[in-house]
XYZ file of C-alpha atoms in Angstrom:
625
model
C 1.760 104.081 34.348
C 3.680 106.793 36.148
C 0.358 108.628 37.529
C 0.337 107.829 41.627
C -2.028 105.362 43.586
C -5.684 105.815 42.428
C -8.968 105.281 44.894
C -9.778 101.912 45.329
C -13.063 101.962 43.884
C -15.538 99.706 41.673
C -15.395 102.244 38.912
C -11.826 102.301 38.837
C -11.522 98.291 39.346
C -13.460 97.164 36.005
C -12.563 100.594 34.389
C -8.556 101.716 34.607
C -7.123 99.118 32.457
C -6.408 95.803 33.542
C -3.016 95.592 33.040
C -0.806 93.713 30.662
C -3.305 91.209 28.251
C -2.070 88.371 25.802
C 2.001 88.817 25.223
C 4.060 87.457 22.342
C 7.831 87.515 21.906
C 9.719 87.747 18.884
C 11.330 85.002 17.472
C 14.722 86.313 18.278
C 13.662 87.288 21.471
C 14.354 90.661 21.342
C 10.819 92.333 21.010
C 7.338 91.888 22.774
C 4.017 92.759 21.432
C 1.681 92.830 23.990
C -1.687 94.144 24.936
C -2.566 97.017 26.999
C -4.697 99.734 27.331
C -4.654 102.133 24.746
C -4.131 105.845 25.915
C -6.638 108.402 25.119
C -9.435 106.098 24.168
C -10.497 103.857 26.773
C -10.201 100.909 25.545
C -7.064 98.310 24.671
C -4.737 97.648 21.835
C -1.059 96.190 21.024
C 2.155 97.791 22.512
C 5.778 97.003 21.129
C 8.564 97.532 23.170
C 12.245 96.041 22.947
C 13.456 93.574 25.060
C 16.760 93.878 27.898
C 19.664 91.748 26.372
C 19.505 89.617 29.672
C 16.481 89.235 32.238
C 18.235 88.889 35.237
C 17.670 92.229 37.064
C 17.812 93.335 40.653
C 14.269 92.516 42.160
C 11.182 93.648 40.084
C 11.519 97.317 40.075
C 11.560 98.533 36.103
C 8.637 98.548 33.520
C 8.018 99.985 30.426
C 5.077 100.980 28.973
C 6.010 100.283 25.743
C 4.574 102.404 22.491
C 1.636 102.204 21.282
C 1.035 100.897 17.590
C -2.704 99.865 17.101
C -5.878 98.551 17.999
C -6.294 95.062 18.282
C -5.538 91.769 19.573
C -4.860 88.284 18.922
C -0.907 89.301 17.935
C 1.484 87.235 17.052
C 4.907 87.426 15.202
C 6.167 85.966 11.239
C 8.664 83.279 11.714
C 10.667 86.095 10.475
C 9.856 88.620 13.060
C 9.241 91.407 10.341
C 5.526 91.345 10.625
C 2.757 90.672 12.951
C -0.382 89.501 12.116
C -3.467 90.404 14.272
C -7.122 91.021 14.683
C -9.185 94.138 14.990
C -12.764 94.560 14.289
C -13.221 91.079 13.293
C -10.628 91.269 10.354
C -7.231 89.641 10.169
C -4.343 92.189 9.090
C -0.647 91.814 8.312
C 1.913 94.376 9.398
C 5.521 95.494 9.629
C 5.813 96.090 13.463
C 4.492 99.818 13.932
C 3.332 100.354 10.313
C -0.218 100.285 8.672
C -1.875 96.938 8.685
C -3.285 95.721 5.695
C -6.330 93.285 5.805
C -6.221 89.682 4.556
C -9.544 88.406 5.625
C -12.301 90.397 6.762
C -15.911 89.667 7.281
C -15.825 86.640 8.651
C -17.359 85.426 11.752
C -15.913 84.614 14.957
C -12.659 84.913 13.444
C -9.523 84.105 15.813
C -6.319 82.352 16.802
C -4.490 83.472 13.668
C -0.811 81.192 13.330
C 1.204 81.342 10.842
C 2.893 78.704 8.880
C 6.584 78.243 9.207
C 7.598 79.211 5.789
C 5.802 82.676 6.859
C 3.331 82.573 3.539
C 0.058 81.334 4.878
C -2.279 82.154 8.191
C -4.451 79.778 9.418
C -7.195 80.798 11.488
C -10.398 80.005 13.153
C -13.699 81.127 11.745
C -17.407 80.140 12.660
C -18.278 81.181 8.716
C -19.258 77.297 8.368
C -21.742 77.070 11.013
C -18.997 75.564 13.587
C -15.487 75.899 14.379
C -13.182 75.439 11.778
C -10.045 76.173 10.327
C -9.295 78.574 7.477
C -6.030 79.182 5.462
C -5.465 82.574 3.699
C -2.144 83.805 1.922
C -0.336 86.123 4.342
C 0.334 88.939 1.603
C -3.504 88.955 0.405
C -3.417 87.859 -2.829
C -5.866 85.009 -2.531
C -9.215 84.660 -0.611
C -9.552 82.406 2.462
C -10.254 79.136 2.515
C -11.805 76.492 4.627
C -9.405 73.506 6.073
C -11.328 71.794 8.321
C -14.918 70.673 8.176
C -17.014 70.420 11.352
C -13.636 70.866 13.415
C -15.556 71.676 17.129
C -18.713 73.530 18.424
C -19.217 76.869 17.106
C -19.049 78.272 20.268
C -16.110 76.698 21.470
C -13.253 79.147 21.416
C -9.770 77.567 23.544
C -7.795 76.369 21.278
C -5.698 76.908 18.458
C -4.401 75.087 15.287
C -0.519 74.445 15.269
C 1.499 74.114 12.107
C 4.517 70.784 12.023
C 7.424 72.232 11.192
C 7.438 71.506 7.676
C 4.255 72.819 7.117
C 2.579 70.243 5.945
C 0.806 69.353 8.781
C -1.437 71.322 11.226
C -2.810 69.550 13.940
C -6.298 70.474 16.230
C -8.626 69.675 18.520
C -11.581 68.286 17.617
C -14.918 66.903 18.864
C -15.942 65.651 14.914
C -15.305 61.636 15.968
C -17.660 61.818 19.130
C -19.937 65.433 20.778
C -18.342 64.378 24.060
C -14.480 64.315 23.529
C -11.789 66.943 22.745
C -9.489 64.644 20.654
C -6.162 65.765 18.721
C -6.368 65.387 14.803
C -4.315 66.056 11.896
C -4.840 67.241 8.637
C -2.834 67.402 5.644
C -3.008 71.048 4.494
C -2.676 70.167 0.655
C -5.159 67.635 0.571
C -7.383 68.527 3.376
C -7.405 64.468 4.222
C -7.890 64.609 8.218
C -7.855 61.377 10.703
C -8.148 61.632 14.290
C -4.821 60.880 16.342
C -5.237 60.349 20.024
C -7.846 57.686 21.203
C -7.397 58.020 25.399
C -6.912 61.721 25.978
C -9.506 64.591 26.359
C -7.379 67.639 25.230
C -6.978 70.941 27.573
C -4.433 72.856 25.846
C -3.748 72.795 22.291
C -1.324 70.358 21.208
C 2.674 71.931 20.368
C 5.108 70.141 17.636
C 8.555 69.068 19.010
C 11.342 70.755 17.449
C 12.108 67.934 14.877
C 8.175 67.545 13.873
C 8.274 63.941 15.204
C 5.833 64.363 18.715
C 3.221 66.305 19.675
C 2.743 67.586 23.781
C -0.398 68.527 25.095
C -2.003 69.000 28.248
C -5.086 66.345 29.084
C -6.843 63.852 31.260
C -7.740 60.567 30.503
C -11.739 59.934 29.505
C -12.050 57.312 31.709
C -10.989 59.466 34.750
C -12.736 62.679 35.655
C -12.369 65.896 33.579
C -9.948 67.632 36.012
C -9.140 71.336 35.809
C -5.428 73.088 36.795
C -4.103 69.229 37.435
C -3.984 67.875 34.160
C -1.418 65.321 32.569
C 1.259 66.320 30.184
C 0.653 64.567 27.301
C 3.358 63.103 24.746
C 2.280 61.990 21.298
C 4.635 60.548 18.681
C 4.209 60.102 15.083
C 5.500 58.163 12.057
C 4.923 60.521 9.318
C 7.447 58.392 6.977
C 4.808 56.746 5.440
C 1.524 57.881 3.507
C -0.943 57.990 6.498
C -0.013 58.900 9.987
C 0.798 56.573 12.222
C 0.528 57.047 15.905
C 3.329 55.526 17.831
C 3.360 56.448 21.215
C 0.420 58.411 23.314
C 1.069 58.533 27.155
C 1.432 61.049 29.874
C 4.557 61.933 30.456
C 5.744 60.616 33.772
C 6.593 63.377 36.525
C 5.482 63.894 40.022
C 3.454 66.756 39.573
C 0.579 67.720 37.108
C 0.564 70.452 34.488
C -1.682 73.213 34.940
C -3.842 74.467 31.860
C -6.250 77.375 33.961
C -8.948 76.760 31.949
C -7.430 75.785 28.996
C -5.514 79.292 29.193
C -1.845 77.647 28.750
C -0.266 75.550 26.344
C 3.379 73.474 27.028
C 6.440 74.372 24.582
C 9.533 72.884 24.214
C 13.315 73.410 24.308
C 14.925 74.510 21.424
C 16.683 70.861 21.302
C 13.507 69.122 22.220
C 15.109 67.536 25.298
C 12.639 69.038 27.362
C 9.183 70.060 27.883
C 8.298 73.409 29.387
C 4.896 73.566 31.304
C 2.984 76.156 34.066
C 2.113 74.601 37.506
C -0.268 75.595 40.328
C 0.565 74.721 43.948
C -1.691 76.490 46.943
C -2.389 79.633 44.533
C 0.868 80.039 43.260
C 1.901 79.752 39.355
C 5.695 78.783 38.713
C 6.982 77.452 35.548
C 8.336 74.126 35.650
C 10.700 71.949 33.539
C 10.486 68.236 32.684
C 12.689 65.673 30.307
C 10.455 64.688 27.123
C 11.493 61.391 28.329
C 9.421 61.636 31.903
C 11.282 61.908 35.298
C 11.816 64.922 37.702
C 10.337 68.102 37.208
C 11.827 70.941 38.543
C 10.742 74.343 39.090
C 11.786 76.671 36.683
C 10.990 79.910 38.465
C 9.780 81.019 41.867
C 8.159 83.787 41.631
C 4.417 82.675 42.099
C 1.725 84.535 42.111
C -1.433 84.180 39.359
C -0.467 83.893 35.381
C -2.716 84.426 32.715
C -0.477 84.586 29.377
C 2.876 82.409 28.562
C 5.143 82.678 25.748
C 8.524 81.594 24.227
C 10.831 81.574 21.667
C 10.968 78.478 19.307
C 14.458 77.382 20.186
C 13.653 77.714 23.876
C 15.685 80.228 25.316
C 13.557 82.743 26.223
C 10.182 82.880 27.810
C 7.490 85.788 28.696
C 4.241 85.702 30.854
C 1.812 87.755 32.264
C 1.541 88.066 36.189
C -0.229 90.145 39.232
C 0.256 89.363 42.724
C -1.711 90.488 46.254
C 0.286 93.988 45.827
C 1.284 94.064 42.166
C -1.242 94.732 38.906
C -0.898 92.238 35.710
C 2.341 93.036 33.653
C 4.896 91.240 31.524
C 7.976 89.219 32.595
C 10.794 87.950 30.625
C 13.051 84.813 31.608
C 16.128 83.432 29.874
C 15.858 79.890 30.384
C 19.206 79.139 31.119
C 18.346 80.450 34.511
C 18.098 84.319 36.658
C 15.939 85.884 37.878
C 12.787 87.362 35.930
C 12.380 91.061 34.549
C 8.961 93.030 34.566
C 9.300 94.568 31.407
C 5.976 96.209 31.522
C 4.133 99.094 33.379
C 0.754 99.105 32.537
C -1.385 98.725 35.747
C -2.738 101.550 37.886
C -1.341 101.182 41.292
C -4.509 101.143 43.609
C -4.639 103.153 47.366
C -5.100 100.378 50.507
C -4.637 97.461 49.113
C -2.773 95.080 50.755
C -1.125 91.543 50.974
C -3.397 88.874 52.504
C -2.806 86.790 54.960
C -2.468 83.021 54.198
C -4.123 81.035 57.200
C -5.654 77.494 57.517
C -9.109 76.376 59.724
C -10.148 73.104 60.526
C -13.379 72.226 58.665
C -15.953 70.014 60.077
C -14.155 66.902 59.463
C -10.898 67.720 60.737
C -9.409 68.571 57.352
C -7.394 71.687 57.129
C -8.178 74.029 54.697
C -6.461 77.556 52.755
C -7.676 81.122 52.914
C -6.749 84.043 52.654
C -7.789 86.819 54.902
C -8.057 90.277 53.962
C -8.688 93.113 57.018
C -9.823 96.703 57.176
C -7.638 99.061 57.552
C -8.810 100.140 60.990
C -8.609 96.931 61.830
C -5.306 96.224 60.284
C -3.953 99.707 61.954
C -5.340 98.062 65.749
C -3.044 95.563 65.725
C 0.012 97.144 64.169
C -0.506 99.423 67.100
C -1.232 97.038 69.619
C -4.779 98.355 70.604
C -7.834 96.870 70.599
C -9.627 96.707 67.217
C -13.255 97.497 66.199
C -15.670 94.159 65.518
C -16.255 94.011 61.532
C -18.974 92.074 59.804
C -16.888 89.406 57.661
C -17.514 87.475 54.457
C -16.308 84.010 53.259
C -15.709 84.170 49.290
C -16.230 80.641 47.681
C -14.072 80.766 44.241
C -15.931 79.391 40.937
C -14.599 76.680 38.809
C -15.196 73.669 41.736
C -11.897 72.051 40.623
C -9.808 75.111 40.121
C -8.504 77.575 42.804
C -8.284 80.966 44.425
C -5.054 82.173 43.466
C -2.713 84.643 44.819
C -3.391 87.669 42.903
C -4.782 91.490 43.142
C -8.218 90.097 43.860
C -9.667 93.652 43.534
C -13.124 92.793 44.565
C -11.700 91.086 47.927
C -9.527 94.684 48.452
C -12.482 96.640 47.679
C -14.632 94.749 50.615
C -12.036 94.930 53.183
C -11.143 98.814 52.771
C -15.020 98.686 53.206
C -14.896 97.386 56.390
C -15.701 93.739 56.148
C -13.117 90.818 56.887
C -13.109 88.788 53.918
C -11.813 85.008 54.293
C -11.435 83.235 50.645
C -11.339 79.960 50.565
C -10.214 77.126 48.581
C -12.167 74.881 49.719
C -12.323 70.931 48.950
C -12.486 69.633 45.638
C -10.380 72.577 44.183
C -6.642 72.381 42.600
C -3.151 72.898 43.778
C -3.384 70.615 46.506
C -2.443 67.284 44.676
C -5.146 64.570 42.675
C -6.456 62.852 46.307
C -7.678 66.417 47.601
C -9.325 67.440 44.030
C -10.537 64.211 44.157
C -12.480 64.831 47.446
C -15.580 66.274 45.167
C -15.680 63.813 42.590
C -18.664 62.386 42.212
C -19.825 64.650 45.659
C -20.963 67.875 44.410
C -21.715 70.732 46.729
C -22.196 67.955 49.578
C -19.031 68.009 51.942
C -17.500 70.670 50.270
C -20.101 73.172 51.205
C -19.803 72.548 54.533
C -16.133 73.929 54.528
C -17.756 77.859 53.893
C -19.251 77.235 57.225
C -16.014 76.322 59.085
C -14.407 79.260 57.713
C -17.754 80.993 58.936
C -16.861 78.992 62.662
C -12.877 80.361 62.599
C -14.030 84.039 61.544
C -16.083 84.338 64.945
C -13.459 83.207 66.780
C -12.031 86.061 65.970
C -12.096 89.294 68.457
C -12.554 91.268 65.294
C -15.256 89.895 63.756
C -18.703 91.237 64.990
C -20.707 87.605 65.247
C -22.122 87.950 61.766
C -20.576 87.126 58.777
C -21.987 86.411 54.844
C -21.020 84.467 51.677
C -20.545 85.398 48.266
C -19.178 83.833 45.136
C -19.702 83.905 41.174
C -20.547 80.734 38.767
C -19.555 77.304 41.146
C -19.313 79.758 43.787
C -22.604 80.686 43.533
C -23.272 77.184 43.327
C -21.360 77.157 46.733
C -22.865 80.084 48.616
C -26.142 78.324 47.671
C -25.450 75.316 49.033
C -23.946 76.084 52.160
C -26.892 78.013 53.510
C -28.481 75.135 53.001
C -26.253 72.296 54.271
C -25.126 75.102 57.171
C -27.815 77.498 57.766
C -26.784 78.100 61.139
C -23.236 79.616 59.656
C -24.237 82.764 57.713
C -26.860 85.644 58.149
C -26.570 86.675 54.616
C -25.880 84.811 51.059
C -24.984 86.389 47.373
C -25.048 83.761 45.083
C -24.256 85.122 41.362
C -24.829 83.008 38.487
C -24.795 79.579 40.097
C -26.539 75.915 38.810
C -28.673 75.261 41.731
C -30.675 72.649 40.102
C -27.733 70.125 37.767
C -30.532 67.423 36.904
C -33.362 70.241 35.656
C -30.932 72.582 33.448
C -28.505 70.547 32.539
C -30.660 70.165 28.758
C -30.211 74.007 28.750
C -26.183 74.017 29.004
C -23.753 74.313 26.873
C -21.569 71.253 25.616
C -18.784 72.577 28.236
C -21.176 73.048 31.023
C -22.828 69.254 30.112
C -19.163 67.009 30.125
C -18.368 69.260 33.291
C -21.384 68.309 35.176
C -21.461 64.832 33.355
C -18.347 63.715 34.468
C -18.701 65.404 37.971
C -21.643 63.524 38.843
C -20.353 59.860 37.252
C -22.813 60.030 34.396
C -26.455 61.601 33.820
C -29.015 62.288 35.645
C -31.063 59.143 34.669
C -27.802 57.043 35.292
C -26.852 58.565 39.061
C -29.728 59.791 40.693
C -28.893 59.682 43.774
C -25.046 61.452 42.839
C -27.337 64.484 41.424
C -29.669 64.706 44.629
C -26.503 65.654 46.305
C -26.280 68.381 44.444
C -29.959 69.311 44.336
C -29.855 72.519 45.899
C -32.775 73.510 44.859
C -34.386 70.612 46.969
C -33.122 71.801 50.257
C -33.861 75.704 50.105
C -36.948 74.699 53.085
C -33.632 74.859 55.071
C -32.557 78.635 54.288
C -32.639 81.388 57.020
C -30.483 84.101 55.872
C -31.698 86.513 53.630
C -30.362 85.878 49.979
C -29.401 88.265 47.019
C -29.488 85.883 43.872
C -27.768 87.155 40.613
C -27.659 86.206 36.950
C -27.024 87.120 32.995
C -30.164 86.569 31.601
C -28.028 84.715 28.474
C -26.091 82.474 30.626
C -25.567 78.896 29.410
C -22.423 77.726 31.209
C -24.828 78.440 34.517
C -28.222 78.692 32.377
C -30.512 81.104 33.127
C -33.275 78.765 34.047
C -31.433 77.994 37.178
C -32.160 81.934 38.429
C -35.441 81.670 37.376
C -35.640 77.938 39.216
C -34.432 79.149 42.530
C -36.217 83.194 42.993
C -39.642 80.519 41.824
C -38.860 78.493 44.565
C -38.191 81.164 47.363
C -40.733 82.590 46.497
C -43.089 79.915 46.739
C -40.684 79.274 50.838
C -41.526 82.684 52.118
C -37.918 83.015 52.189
C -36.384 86.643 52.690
C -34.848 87.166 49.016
C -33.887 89.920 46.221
C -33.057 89.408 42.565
C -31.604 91.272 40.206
C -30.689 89.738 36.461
C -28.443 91.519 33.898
C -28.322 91.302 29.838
C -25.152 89.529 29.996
C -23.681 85.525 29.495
C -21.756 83.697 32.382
C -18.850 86.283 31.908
C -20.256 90.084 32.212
C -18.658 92.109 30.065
C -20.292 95.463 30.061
C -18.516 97.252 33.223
C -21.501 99.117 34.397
C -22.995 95.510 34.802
C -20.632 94.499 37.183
C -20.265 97.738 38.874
C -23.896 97.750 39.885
C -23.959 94.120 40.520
C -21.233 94.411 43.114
C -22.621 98.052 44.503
C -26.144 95.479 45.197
C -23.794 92.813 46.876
C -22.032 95.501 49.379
C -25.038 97.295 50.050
C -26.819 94.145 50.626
C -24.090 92.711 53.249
C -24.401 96.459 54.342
C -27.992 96.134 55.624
C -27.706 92.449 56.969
C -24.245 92.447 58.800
C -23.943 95.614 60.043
C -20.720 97.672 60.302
C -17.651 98.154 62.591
């Protein structure tokens, strides 16, 4: 965008763009196609632009915009690279790069993850046209209708990952949960016959699984079911198969050994390989920061790749491994493309699609001893008066401050724009997130911390961030908490296990009662919990009264704002209507507010007014400068 800074405001935050979206590179290299906002209409579509012959550059100054070709999503590039096949309006087209699409398959439901087969004749996709997950071939010029693959493949509303084609094509291999409801395993099928056997045995997938170069091995990211179902620190997975004979035979499937994890952010990523399938290719998280790292298909030491951190939320390469593009923002940097030649350099933003935003500003990374001596992240966002005392050496004003508890419980606050965090702290509170216990990119033994300990010790690291804040000469004495899905869980908790910390709470669409709703969760938000609390409720009672917090809201003082989508099932609704019952029935000092929406909102008025309620809330409770 070449238009200056814009106001820093909750319209413009869920409404000016967002940035770079899903990116795909040519198979030459040469060319991205990559999502962005589309200009004029409001919404978001696919750009093409060319690529620079080399990505090392001069710092990160550069950007392109790109031009814009069509509505849509879901892109990605013929073996060929003369034509892109996407989705738009829940039909699958076919295109020369900037030309009319032309539609394939159309009407069916839930239709994604379209990947072409390497000959470049057939798509397969997913479709929910069979009641559940499954995968569908159709011919890529049109000629033929779809058909279905797989049968029972995965939960129809189970959406991460996609099917990958061997490079013969006569293979695709999946996820799938058809041998038991409770594990993600990797299958094959044969895509003449449709004859499908499961392939792994020990792993629960979290990335789709990637063919080596030569078709003979299979790399995934995963834990182990016997172990808990980590997120961000997950094993790299390497599969290999004798496909000489008839049936496929599985000969190898381990973890790679390295000395650091793979990191899947919510089963966003998947691995790839080198061209020569030497090496394995993989995105790691370490205190906030993504880097790409490297590792031999053979195990031993990985090294990092690139260093330019920040948080990641696409990742692409080319199929002989030479080039690689992903999608990053930082503290002072929107979400845009970056291309890397693998040989080595430095990376090139290639993209310009964010709005640059007035007063926002690069946090400060500090530590604070919690209350059992354990040290623990945050960063710490000022206002600018505030900010502008101390640069000037005077005195500055006493804010109200806020600790923000991230959601996920085993993931991580990571070092990007955080708008929301901006917004609050050009609104004159301090705001101190935290990753607290429990969470990732602090190694297996401090993500291991919460394991089987839910919301117990880990919510009483909110209120030693809480202790370090008034410490501070420019906090005014009172501070709040706030955070969305397990942070609402969090902010929950803690003014409960802490109520002497905080004088205000926003929990939004938390699970305050695990043993009640858990019959009311989807089968993500059941193994989660499951394998959190070391079995069910009947099994571990006393694991789930940890994490009762419903039980030990007699302890509350502050005032709490409680939030929810009334069509939640990751955090089910009956968990809102669980907790405003039961402070109700306390006396406590409490307003609600529910919303048409699932876990994720996605209308932007909804989360416009639902964080207008949370500052005006904190407003009335904390105080100002």
């Amino acid at each position: 965008m070449d238009e200056g800074p814009i106001p820093l405001t909750l319209e413009n935050i869920f409404t000016a763009g967002g940035g770079a979206g899903r990116v795909a590179l040519s198979p030459d290299g040469s060319a991205l196609a990559v999502a962005g906002p589309a200009e004029g209409s409001g919404g978001r579509g696919i750009h093409l632009l060319p690529t620079l012959a080399t990505a090392e550059v001069s710092g990160p100054a550069g950007g392109d915009a790109g031009t814009f070709w069509t509505a849509g999503g879901s892109q990605v590039w013929s073996p060929d690279g003369e034509r892109l096949a996407f989705i738009r309006g829940g039909t699958l087209f076919v295109a020369a790069p900037g030309a009319a699409g032309r539609a394939v398959a159309e009407g069916s439901g839930g239709l994604r993850a379209p990947s072409w087969s390497p000959d470049g004749e057939t798509l397969a996709y997913y479709s929910t046209d069979s009641g559940s997950q499954d995968i569908w071939l159709v011919d890529a010029g049109g000629a033929t209708p779809p058909r279905q693959l797989t049968t029972a493949a995965a939960e129809a509303d189970d959406s991460r990952f996609s099917p990958s084609w061997s490079p013969d094509g006569r293979w695709i291999a999946y996820i799938s949960n058809r041998a038991d409801w409770w594990h993600d395993d990797v299958w094959l099928i044969d895509v003449a016959s449709g004859d499908a056997r499961q392939l792994s045995a020990s792993l629960m997938a979290s990335s789709s699984p990637v063919w080596s170069p030569d078709g003979a091995s299979l790399v995934l990211m995963g834990t182990a079911k016997d172990e808990y179902w980590y997120e961000d620190l997950a094993y790299l997975y390497r599969i290999d198969l004798d496909l000489s004979a008839g049936a496929p035979r599985v000969v190898r499937e381990a973890p790679i050994e390295m000395q650091v994890y793979a990191t899947d952010a919510i089963m966003r990523f998947d691995p790839f390989w080198s061209g020569d399938g030497e090496r394995v290719y993989f995105p790691y998280q370490q205190r906030g920061a993504f880097d790409l790292w490297s590792v031999p298909a053979e195990g031993g030491v990985a090294t990092r790749v690139t260093s330019v951190g920040g948080a990641w939320s696409s990742l692409h390469a080319t199929a002989d491994g030479t080039r690689a593009v992903f999608t990053r923002d930082a503290a002072t940097e929107g979400r845009e493309v970056w291309l890397l030649d693998l040989e080595g350099g430095t990376p090139a933003r290639l993209t310009s699609f964010s709005p640059a935003f007035e007063g926002i500003q690069r946090p400060m990374e500090i530590s604070f001893r919690s209350f059992d001596g354990l040290y623990i992240q945050g960063f710490l966002y000022l206002p600018p008066a505030i900010r502008d005392a101390l640069s000037g050496g005077s005195d500055p004003p006493a804010c109200p401050a806020l600790v923000q508890v991230h959601g996920g419980g085993t993931n991580s606050y990571t070092q990007g724009t955080n708008l929301i965090e901006q917004y609050l702290a050009n609104e004159g509170f301090v705001v101190l997130a935290i990753n607290y216990r429990g969470g990732s990119g602090f190694g297996r033994e401090f993500q291991d911390l919460s394991v089987e300990d839910w919301l117990n010790d880990q919510s009483k690291d909110p209120g030693g961030a809480a202790d370090w804040l008034r410490r501070q000469p420019y906090v005014n004495g009172r501070v709040g908490i706030y955070g969305g899905s397990y942070g609402g869980m969090q902010s929950m908790s803690a003014i409960t296990r802490t109520p002497d910390k905080f004088d205000a709470a926003v929990p939004m669409r938390g699970i305050y009662s695990e043993s009640l709703t858990l019959p009311y969760a989807d089968r993500l938000g059941k193994i989660f919990t499951i394998t959190g609390h070391g079995g069910t409720p009947e099994e571990r009672p006393e694991i789930y009264a940890k994490s009762e917090t419903l039980d030990r809201m007699d302890r509350i003082t502050a005032p709490v704002l409680i939030m929810h989508g009334e069509f939640d099932v990751r955090a089910p609704f009956e968990n809102f209507e669980l907790a405003v019952e039961r402070l109700d029935a306390l006396g406590k000092e409490f307003d609600s507010k529910t919303y048409p929406e699932g876990h994720g909102f996605r209308d932007p008025a909804n989360s416009i007014d639902m964080y207008t309620r949370l500052q005006a809330f904190f407003d009335k409770h904390l105080g100002g400068c």
